[in-house]
């Protein structure tokens, strides 16, 4: 059983995006001097939007991984302290000194509140799936008197194995993402190569509609390939 939740990157779509896109397209059609400029302008805007979204997804993914690693460490440290005979409330207070995310739980424990519910609240953030199991184990221990240290010890072992597998998978998908990034810049590299060979590709693509459409199609295919690679890598990481 996987104790760590899989990464699901979800970015909310701004409500102004459709209207903003319509305004930009209308402005390009109205003010650009020719059809090639319009096509290239739309391509540049679409590419920029795609790259910004991809960067945001990568940032969310990295943050989720950081939360996952920290949550696994929290489970490991908590299990070790409980095995050493430290009272659960005291162990949580020790954790709060090292991990800021545990501070609300420690405050609840100090006031003799519902510690399990507090664990559940802090576990709602992406990458905090392991803390859901801590909340469940805490609740069972409070209601039945079952030893919490043994359960958390097994959770810590399972979490450690999951993290090792995740690191291996992450190392395996990094080359694929890097290759996709390199492939995405090939259209720009082709233009630079053409300029270096003495031709003037910029003049051709800004004056010839077919050339502009060809460049736009190449960029679109490169972005599609990059999105496809990212999707495959994300699915591999979520297994």
PDB file of C-alpha atoms in Angstrom:
ATOM      1  CA  UNK A   1       0.000   0.000   0.000  1.00  0.00           C
ATOM      2  CA  UNK A   2       1.286   3.433  -0.940  1.00  0.00           C
ATOM      3  CA  UNK A   3       1.297   5.780   2.033  1.00  0.00           C
ATOM      4  CA  UNK A   4       2.216   8.833  -0.031  1.00  0.00           C
ATOM      5  CA  UNK A   5      -0.449  10.278  -2.292  1.00  0.00           C
ATOM      6  CA  UNK A   6       0.363  10.525  -6.020  1.00  0.00           C
ATOM      7  CA  UNK A   7       1.148  13.913  -7.470  1.00  0.00           C
ATOM      8  CA  UNK A   8      -1.748  15.555  -9.230  1.00  0.00           C
ATOM      9  CA  UNK A   9      -0.894  18.966 -10.546  1.00  0.00           C
ATOM     10  CA  UNK A  10      -4.007  21.069 -10.984  1.00  0.00           C
ATOM     11  CA  UNK A  11      -3.937  24.743 -11.830  1.00  0.00           C
ATOM     12  CA  UNK A  12      -7.160  26.761 -11.828  1.00  0.00           C
ATOM     13  CA  UNK A  13      -7.920  28.485 -15.110  1.00  0.00           C
ATOM     14  CA  UNK A  14      -8.346  32.248 -14.742  1.00  0.00           C
ATOM     15  CA  UNK A  15     -11.832  33.426 -15.644  1.00  0.00           C
ATOM     16  CA  UNK A  16     -10.441  36.248 -17.745  1.00  0.00           C
ATOM     17  CA  UNK A  17      -8.518  33.946 -20.083  1.00  0.00           C
ATOM     18  CA  UNK A  18     -11.154  33.482 -22.847  1.00  0.00           C
ATOM     19  CA  UNK A  19     -11.969  37.202 -23.004  1.00  0.00           C
ATOM     20  CA  UNK A  20      -8.295  38.145 -22.895  1.00  0.00           C
ATOM     21  CA  UNK A  21      -7.544  35.725 -25.725  1.00  0.00           C
ATOM     22  CA  UNK A  22     -10.330  37.189 -27.835  1.00  0.00           C
ATOM     23  CA  UNK A  23      -9.044  40.718 -27.251  1.00  0.00           C
ATOM     24  CA  UNK A  24      -5.469  39.748 -28.148  1.00  0.00           C
ATOM     25  CA  UNK A  25      -6.502  37.945 -31.332  1.00  0.00           C
ATOM     26  CA  UNK A  26      -8.674  40.880 -32.388  1.00  0.00           C
ATOM     27  CA  UNK A  27      -5.827  43.315 -31.731  1.00  0.00           C
ATOM     28  CA  UNK A  28      -3.400  41.212 -33.754  1.00  0.00           C
ATOM     29  CA  UNK A  29      -5.780  40.963 -36.700  1.00  0.00           C
ATOM     30  CA  UNK A  30      -6.496  44.684 -36.578  1.00  0.00           C
ATOM     31  CA  UNK A  31      -3.016  46.105 -36.036  1.00  0.00           C
ATOM     32  CA  UNK A  32      -0.526  43.639 -37.538  1.00  0.00           C
ATOM     33  CA  UNK A  33       0.616  44.647 -41.029  1.00  0.00           C
ATOM     34  CA  UNK A  34       0.176  41.232 -42.649  1.00  0.00           C
ATOM     35  CA  UNK A  35      -1.134  37.702 -42.207  1.00  0.00           C
ATOM     36  CA  UNK A  36       2.349  36.245 -41.458  1.00  0.00           C
ATOM     37  CA  UNK A  37       2.790  38.707 -38.592  1.00  0.00           C
ATOM     38  CA  UNK A  38      -0.619  37.720 -37.231  1.00  0.00           C
ATOM     39  CA  UNK A  39       0.218  34.015 -37.402  1.00  0.00           C
ATOM     40  CA  UNK A  40       3.618  34.515 -35.773  1.00  0.00           C
ATOM     41  CA  UNK A  41       2.132  36.770 -33.114  1.00  0.00           C
ATOM     42  CA  UNK A  42      -0.463  34.179 -32.170  1.00  0.00           C
ATOM     43  CA  UNK A  43       2.237  31.515 -32.125  1.00  0.00           C
ATOM     44  CA  UNK A  44       4.419  33.596 -29.822  1.00  0.00           C
ATOM     45  CA  UNK A  45       1.532  34.283 -27.427  1.00  0.00           C
ATOM     46  CA  UNK A  46       0.466  30.635 -27.385  1.00  0.00           C
ATOM     47  CA  UNK A  47       4.026  29.448 -26.798  1.00  0.00           C
ATOM     48  CA  UNK A  48       4.550  31.926 -23.982  1.00  0.00           C
ATOM     49  CA  UNK A  49       1.283  30.871 -22.312  1.00  0.00           C
ATOM     50  CA  UNK A  50       2.227  27.201 -22.619  1.00  0.00           C
ATOM     51  CA  UNK A  51       5.710  27.732 -21.178  1.00  0.00           C
ATOM     52  CA  UNK A  52       4.387  29.801 -18.274  1.00  0.00           C
ATOM     53  CA  UNK A  53       1.831  27.127 -17.470  1.00  0.00           C
ATOM     54  CA  UNK A  54       4.484  24.422 -17.702  1.00  0.00           C
ATOM     55  CA  UNK A  55       6.744  26.388 -15.357  1.00  0.00           C
ATOM     56  CA  UNK A  56       3.883  26.772 -12.886  1.00  0.00           C
ATOM     57  CA  UNK A  57       3.154  23.057 -13.054  1.00  0.00           C
ATOM     58  CA  UNK A  58       6.801  22.310 -12.387  1.00  0.00           C
ATOM     59  CA  UNK A  59       6.799  24.659  -9.418  1.00  0.00           C
ATOM     60  CA  UNK A  60       3.678  23.021  -7.973  1.00  0.00           C
ATOM     61  CA  UNK A  61       5.184  19.599  -8.615  1.00  0.00           C
ATOM     62  CA  UNK A  62       8.398  20.521  -6.798  1.00  0.00           C
ATOM     63  CA  UNK A  63       6.450  21.923  -3.849  1.00  0.00           C
ATOM     64  CA  UNK A  64       4.357  18.762  -3.664  1.00  0.00           C
ATOM     65  CA  UNK A  65       7.475  16.619  -3.651  1.00  0.00           C
ATOM     66  CA  UNK A  66       8.956  18.740  -0.883  1.00  0.00           C
ATOM     67  CA  UNK A  67       5.781  18.283   1.165  1.00  0.00           C
ATOM     68  CA  UNK A  68       5.833  14.536   0.523  1.00  0.00           C
ATOM     69  CA  UNK A  69       9.431  14.213   1.705  1.00  0.00           C
ATOM     70  CA  UNK A  70       8.771  16.349   4.769  1.00  0.00           C
ATOM     71  CA  UNK A  71       5.644  14.365   5.659  1.00  0.00           C
ATOM     72  CA  UNK A  72       7.607  11.122   5.465  1.00  0.00           C
ATOM     73  CA  UNK A  73      10.241  12.580   7.741  1.00  0.00           C
ATOM     74  CA  UNK A  74       7.555  13.700  10.194  1.00  0.00           C
ATOM     75  CA  UNK A  75       6.155  10.175  10.372  1.00  0.00           C
ATOM     76  CA  UNK A  76       9.641   8.727  10.867  1.00  0.00           C
ATOM     77  CA  UNK A  77      10.602  11.135  13.649  1.00  0.00           C
ATOM     78  CA  UNK A  78       7.249  10.773  15.401  1.00  0.00           C
ATOM     79  CA  UNK A  79       7.483   6.985  15.315  1.00  0.00           C
ATOM     80  CA  UNK A  80      11.033   7.094  16.692  1.00  0.00           C
ATOM     81  CA  UNK A  81      10.043   9.336  19.595  1.00  0.00           C
ATOM     82  CA  UNK A  82       7.040   7.192  20.478  1.00  0.00           C
ATOM     83  CA  UNK A  83       9.194   4.075  20.386  1.00  0.00           C
ATOM     84  CA  UNK A  84      11.587   5.797  22.783  1.00  0.00           C
ATOM     85  CA  UNK A  85       8.740   6.096  25.282  1.00  0.00           C
ATOM     86  CA  UNK A  86       7.942   9.779  24.826  1.00  0.00           C
ATOM     87  CA  UNK A  87       4.270  10.658  25.332  1.00  0.00           C
ATOM     88  CA  UNK A  88       2.390  11.424  22.100  1.00  0.00           C
ATOM     89  CA  UNK A  89       1.568  15.006  23.118  1.00  0.00           C
ATOM     90  CA  UNK A  90       5.183  15.696  24.041  1.00  0.00           C
ATOM     91  CA  UNK A  91       6.377  14.071  20.806  1.00  0.00           C
ATOM     92  CA  UNK A  92       4.117  16.348  18.756  1.00  0.00           C
ATOM     93  CA  UNK A  93       5.459  19.391  20.597  1.00  0.00           C
ATOM     94  CA  UNK A  94       8.992  18.288  19.749  1.00  0.00           C
ATOM     95  CA  UNK A  95       7.999  17.920  16.096  1.00  0.00           C
ATOM     96  CA  UNK A  96       6.529  21.437  16.058  1.00  0.00           C
ATOM     97  CA  UNK A  97       9.959  22.810  16.952  1.00  0.00           C
ATOM     98  CA  UNK A  98      11.381  21.363  13.747  1.00  0.00           C
ATOM     99  CA  UNK A  99       8.446  21.278  11.336  1.00  0.00           C
ATOM    100  CA  UNK A 100       6.234  24.354  11.012  1.00  0.00           C
ATOM    101  CA  UNK A 101       3.360  22.335   9.574  1.00  0.00           C
ATOM    102  CA  UNK A 102       2.987  20.496  12.904  1.00  0.00           C
ATOM    103  CA  UNK A 103       2.563  23.715  14.926  1.00  0.00           C
ATOM    104  CA  UNK A 104      -1.282  23.705  14.686  1.00  0.00           C
ATOM    105  CA  UNK A 105      -1.318  20.077  15.831  1.00  0.00           C
ATOM    106  CA  UNK A 106       0.918  20.860  18.789  1.00  0.00           C
ATOM    107  CA  UNK A 107      -1.291  23.786  19.773  1.00  0.00           C
ATOM    108  CA  UNK A 108      -4.368  21.566  19.635  1.00  0.00           C
ATOM    109  CA  UNK A 109      -2.644  18.893  21.722  1.00  0.00           C
ATOM    110  CA  UNK A 110      -1.570  21.471  24.307  1.00  0.00           C
ATOM    111  CA  UNK A 111      -5.203  22.556  24.710  1.00  0.00           C
ATOM    112  CA  UNK A 112      -6.400  18.916  24.917  1.00  0.00           C
ATOM    113  CA  UNK A 113      -8.324  19.325  21.669  1.00  0.00           C
ATOM    114  CA  UNK A 114      -9.054  16.902  18.853  1.00  0.00           C
ATOM    115  CA  UNK A 115      -5.536  16.059  17.709  1.00  0.00           C
ATOM    116  CA  UNK A 116      -6.735  13.647  15.028  1.00  0.00           C
ATOM    117  CA  UNK A 117      -8.876  16.358  13.413  1.00  0.00           C
ATOM    118  CA  UNK A 118      -5.928  18.738  13.532  1.00  0.00           C
ATOM    119  CA  UNK A 119      -3.754  16.185  11.719  1.00  0.00           C
ATOM    120  CA  UNK A 120      -6.495  15.854   9.104  1.00  0.00           C
ATOM    121  CA  UNK A 121      -6.563  19.611   8.510  1.00  0.00           C
ATOM    122  CA  UNK A 122      -2.807  19.914   7.983  1.00  0.00           C
ATOM    123  CA  UNK A 123      -2.912  16.860   5.695  1.00  0.00           C
ATOM    124  CA  UNK A 124      -5.153  18.614   3.164  1.00  0.00           C
ATOM    125  CA  UNK A 125      -2.231  20.340   1.453  1.00  0.00           C
ATOM    126  CA  UNK A 126      -0.796  18.615  -1.648  1.00  0.00           C
ATOM    127  CA  UNK A 127       1.863  16.070  -0.755  1.00  0.00           C
ATOM    128  CA  UNK A 128       0.654  15.584   2.815  1.00  0.00           C
ATOM    129  CA  UNK A 129      -1.052  12.240   2.193  1.00  0.00           C
ATOM    130  CA  UNK A 130       1.057  10.429   4.805  1.00  0.00           C
ATOM    131  CA  UNK A 131      -0.361  12.696   7.500  1.00  0.00           C
ATOM    132  CA  UNK A 132      -3.866  11.441   6.735  1.00  0.00           C
ATOM    133  CA  UNK A 133      -2.750   8.044   7.959  1.00  0.00           C
ATOM    134  CA  UNK A 134      -1.238   9.623  11.050  1.00  0.00           C
ATOM    135  CA  UNK A 135      -4.631  11.200  11.767  1.00  0.00           C
ATOM    136  CA  UNK A 136      -6.405   7.866  11.334  1.00  0.00           C
ATOM    137  CA  UNK A 137      -3.898   6.010  13.521  1.00  0.00           C
ATOM    138  CA  UNK A 138      -4.138   8.715  16.187  1.00  0.00           C
ATOM    139  CA  UNK A 139      -7.920   8.491  16.210  1.00  0.00           C
ATOM    140  CA  UNK A 140      -7.881   4.694  16.553  1.00  0.00           C
ATOM    141  CA  UNK A 141      -5.310   4.880  19.347  1.00  0.00           C
ATOM    142  CA  UNK A 142      -7.384   7.422  21.260  1.00  0.00           C
ATOM    143  CA  UNK A 143     -10.608   5.422  20.939  1.00  0.00           C
ATOM    144  CA  UNK A 144      -9.296   1.905  21.455  1.00  0.00           C
ATOM    145  CA  UNK A 145      -6.094   2.409  23.417  1.00  0.00           C
ATOM    146  CA  UNK A 146      -4.050   0.615  20.729  1.00  0.00           C
ATOM    147  CA  UNK A 147      -0.299   1.313  20.805  1.00  0.00           C
ATOM    148  CA  UNK A 148       0.364   4.218  18.444  1.00  0.00           C
ATOM    149  CA  UNK A 149       4.129   3.654  18.273  1.00  0.00           C
ATOM    150  CA  UNK A 150       3.835   0.259  16.574  1.00  0.00           C
ATOM    151  CA  UNK A 151       1.431   1.491  13.907  1.00  0.00           C
ATOM    152  CA  UNK A 152       3.464   4.611  13.136  1.00  0.00           C
ATOM    153  CA  UNK A 153       6.622   2.517  13.032  1.00  0.00           C
ATOM    154  CA  UNK A 154       5.170   0.370  10.275  1.00  0.00           C
ATOM    155  CA  UNK A 155       3.964   3.502   8.501  1.00  0.00           C
ATOM    156  CA  UNK A 156       7.446   4.999   8.701  1.00  0.00           C
ATOM    157  CA  UNK A 157       8.965   1.871   7.155  1.00  0.00           C
ATOM    158  CA  UNK A 158       6.397   1.873   4.327  1.00  0.00           C
ATOM    159  CA  UNK A 159       6.861   5.593   3.726  1.00  0.00           C
ATOM    160  CA  UNK A 160      10.618   5.165   3.542  1.00  0.00           C
ATOM    161  CA  UNK A 161      10.278   2.460   0.900  1.00  0.00           C
ATOM    162  CA  UNK A 162       7.840   4.609  -1.077  1.00  0.00           C
ATOM    163  CA  UNK A 163      10.232   7.537  -1.034  1.00  0.00           C
ATOM    164  CA  UNK A 164      13.054   5.362  -2.343  1.00  0.00           C
ATOM    165  CA  UNK A 165      10.866   4.131  -5.192  1.00  0.00           C
ATOM    166  CA  UNK A 166       9.736   7.681  -5.942  1.00  0.00           C
ATOM    167  CA  UNK A 167      13.328   8.898  -6.109  1.00  0.00           C
ATOM    168  CA  UNK A 168      14.180   6.148  -8.578  1.00  0.00           C
ATOM    169  CA  UNK A 169      11.184   6.955 -10.766  1.00  0.00           C
ATOM    170  CA  UNK A 170      11.925  10.657 -10.598  1.00  0.00           C
ATOM    171  CA  UNK A 171      15.524  10.045 -11.676  1.00  0.00           C
ATOM    172  CA  UNK A 172      14.228   7.944 -14.574  1.00  0.00           C
ATOM    173  CA  UNK A 173      11.848  10.611 -15.912  1.00  0.00           C
ATOM    174  CA  UNK A 174      14.286  13.523 -15.668  1.00  0.00           C
ATOM    175  CA  UNK A 175      16.084  12.599 -18.938  1.00  0.00           C
ATOM    176  CA  UNK A 176      12.737  12.401 -20.736  1.00  0.00           C
ATOM    177  CA  UNK A 177      11.727  15.861 -19.543  1.00  0.00           C
ATOM    178  CA  UNK A 178      15.138  17.247 -20.508  1.00  0.00           C
ATOM    179  CA  UNK A 179      14.931  15.715 -23.969  1.00  0.00           C
ATOM    180  CA  UNK A 180      11.480  17.206 -24.429  1.00  0.00           C
ATOM    181  CA  UNK A 181      12.754  20.649 -23.451  1.00  0.00           C
ATOM    182  CA  UNK A 182      15.584  20.379 -25.969  1.00  0.00           C
ATOM    183  CA  UNK A 183      13.186  19.285 -28.698  1.00  0.00           C
ATOM    184  CA  UNK A 184      10.929  22.246 -27.944  1.00  0.00           C
ATOM    185  CA  UNK A 185      13.637  24.780 -28.815  1.00  0.00           C
ATOM    186  CA  UNK A 186      14.535  23.134 -32.137  1.00  0.00           C
ATOM    187  CA  UNK A 187      12.350  25.516 -34.218  1.00  0.00           C
ATOM    188  CA  UNK A 188      14.214  28.503 -32.796  1.00  0.00           C
ATOM    189  CA  UNK A 189      17.493  26.666 -33.301  1.00  0.00           C
ATOM    190  CA  UNK A 190      16.601  26.074 -36.932  1.00  0.00           C
ATOM    191  CA  UNK A 191      16.008  29.781 -37.494  1.00  0.00           C
ATOM    192  CA  UNK A 192      19.313  30.667 -35.856  1.00  0.00           C
ATOM    193  CA  UNK A 193      21.094  28.017 -37.911  1.00  0.00           C
ATOM    194  CA  UNK A 194      19.593  29.404 -41.098  1.00  0.00           C
ATOM    195  CA  UNK A 195      20.757  32.898 -40.188  1.00  0.00           C
ATOM    196  CA  UNK A 196      24.230  31.599 -39.458  1.00  0.00           C
ATOM    197  CA  UNK A 197      24.442  29.974 -42.881  1.00  0.00           C
ATOM    198  CA  UNK A 198      23.879  33.303 -44.586  1.00  0.00           C
ATOM    199  CA  UNK A 199      20.189  33.113 -45.353  1.00  0.00           C
ATOM    200  CA  UNK A 200      17.550  35.408 -43.879  1.00  0.00           C
ATOM    201  CA  UNK A 201      14.793  33.177 -42.479  1.00  0.00           C
ATOM    202  CA  UNK A 202      13.160  35.988 -40.498  1.00  0.00           C
ATOM    203  CA  UNK A 203      12.440  37.916 -43.687  1.00  0.00           C
ATOM    204  CA  UNK A 204      10.946  34.809 -45.292  1.00  0.00           C
ATOM    205  CA  UNK A 205       8.631  33.892 -42.423  1.00  0.00           C
ATOM    206  CA  UNK A 206       7.458  37.480 -41.920  1.00  0.00           C
ATOM    207  CA  UNK A 207       6.602  38.002 -45.584  1.00  0.00           C
ATOM    208  CA  UNK A 208       5.436  34.568 -46.696  1.00  0.00           C
ATOM    209  CA  UNK A 209       2.208  33.189 -45.267  1.00  0.00           C
ATOM    210  CA  UNK A 210       3.068  29.559 -46.010  1.00  0.00           C
ATOM    211  CA  UNK A 211       6.436  29.909 -44.275  1.00  0.00           C
ATOM    212  CA  UNK A 212       4.834  31.531 -41.240  1.00  0.00           C
ATOM    213  CA  UNK A 213       2.234  28.778 -41.001  1.00  0.00           C
ATOM    214  CA  UNK A 214       4.970  26.146 -41.333  1.00  0.00           C
ATOM    215  CA  UNK A 215       6.956  27.667 -38.486  1.00  0.00           C
ATOM    216  CA  UNK A 216       3.818  27.923 -36.358  1.00  0.00           C
ATOM    217  CA  UNK A 217       2.966  24.291 -37.065  1.00  0.00           C
ATOM    218  CA  UNK A 218       6.469  23.248 -36.065  1.00  0.00           C
ATOM    219  CA  UNK A 219       6.249  25.186 -32.817  1.00  0.00           C
ATOM    220  CA  UNK A 220       2.798  23.751 -32.095  1.00  0.00           C
ATOM    221  CA  UNK A 221       4.044  20.206 -32.668  1.00  0.00           C
ATOM    222  CA  UNK A 222       7.049  20.834 -30.418  1.00  0.00           C
ATOM    223  CA  UNK A 223       4.775  22.120 -27.645  1.00  0.00           C
ATOM    224  CA  UNK A 224       2.447  19.144 -28.143  1.00  0.00           C
ATOM    225  CA  UNK A 225       5.372  16.743 -27.872  1.00  0.00           C
ATOM    226  CA  UNK A 226       6.564  18.453 -24.716  1.00  0.00           C
ATOM    227  CA  UNK A 227       3.096  18.230 -23.186  1.00  0.00           C
ATOM    228  CA  UNK A 228       2.888  14.560 -24.136  1.00  0.00           C
ATOM    229  CA  UNK A 229       6.233  13.800 -22.479  1.00  0.00           C
ATOM    230  CA  UNK A 230       5.178  15.665 -19.344  1.00  0.00           C
ATOM    231  CA  UNK A 231       1.925  13.710 -19.236  1.00  0.00           C
ATOM    232  CA  UNK A 232       3.719  10.377 -19.535  1.00  0.00           C
ATOM    233  CA  UNK A 233       6.222  11.394 -16.839  1.00  0.00           C
ATOM    234  CA  UNK A 234       3.452  12.561 -14.503  1.00  0.00           C
ATOM    235  CA  UNK A 235       1.602   9.274 -14.955  1.00  0.00           C
ATOM    236  CA  UNK A 236       4.786   7.343 -14.186  1.00  0.00           C
ATOM    237  CA  UNK A 237       5.309   9.391 -11.028  1.00  0.00           C
ATOM    238  CA  UNK A 238       1.728   8.767  -9.921  1.00  0.00           C
ATOM    239  CA  UNK A 239       1.977   4.963 -10.104  1.00  0.00           C
TER     240      UNK A 239
END
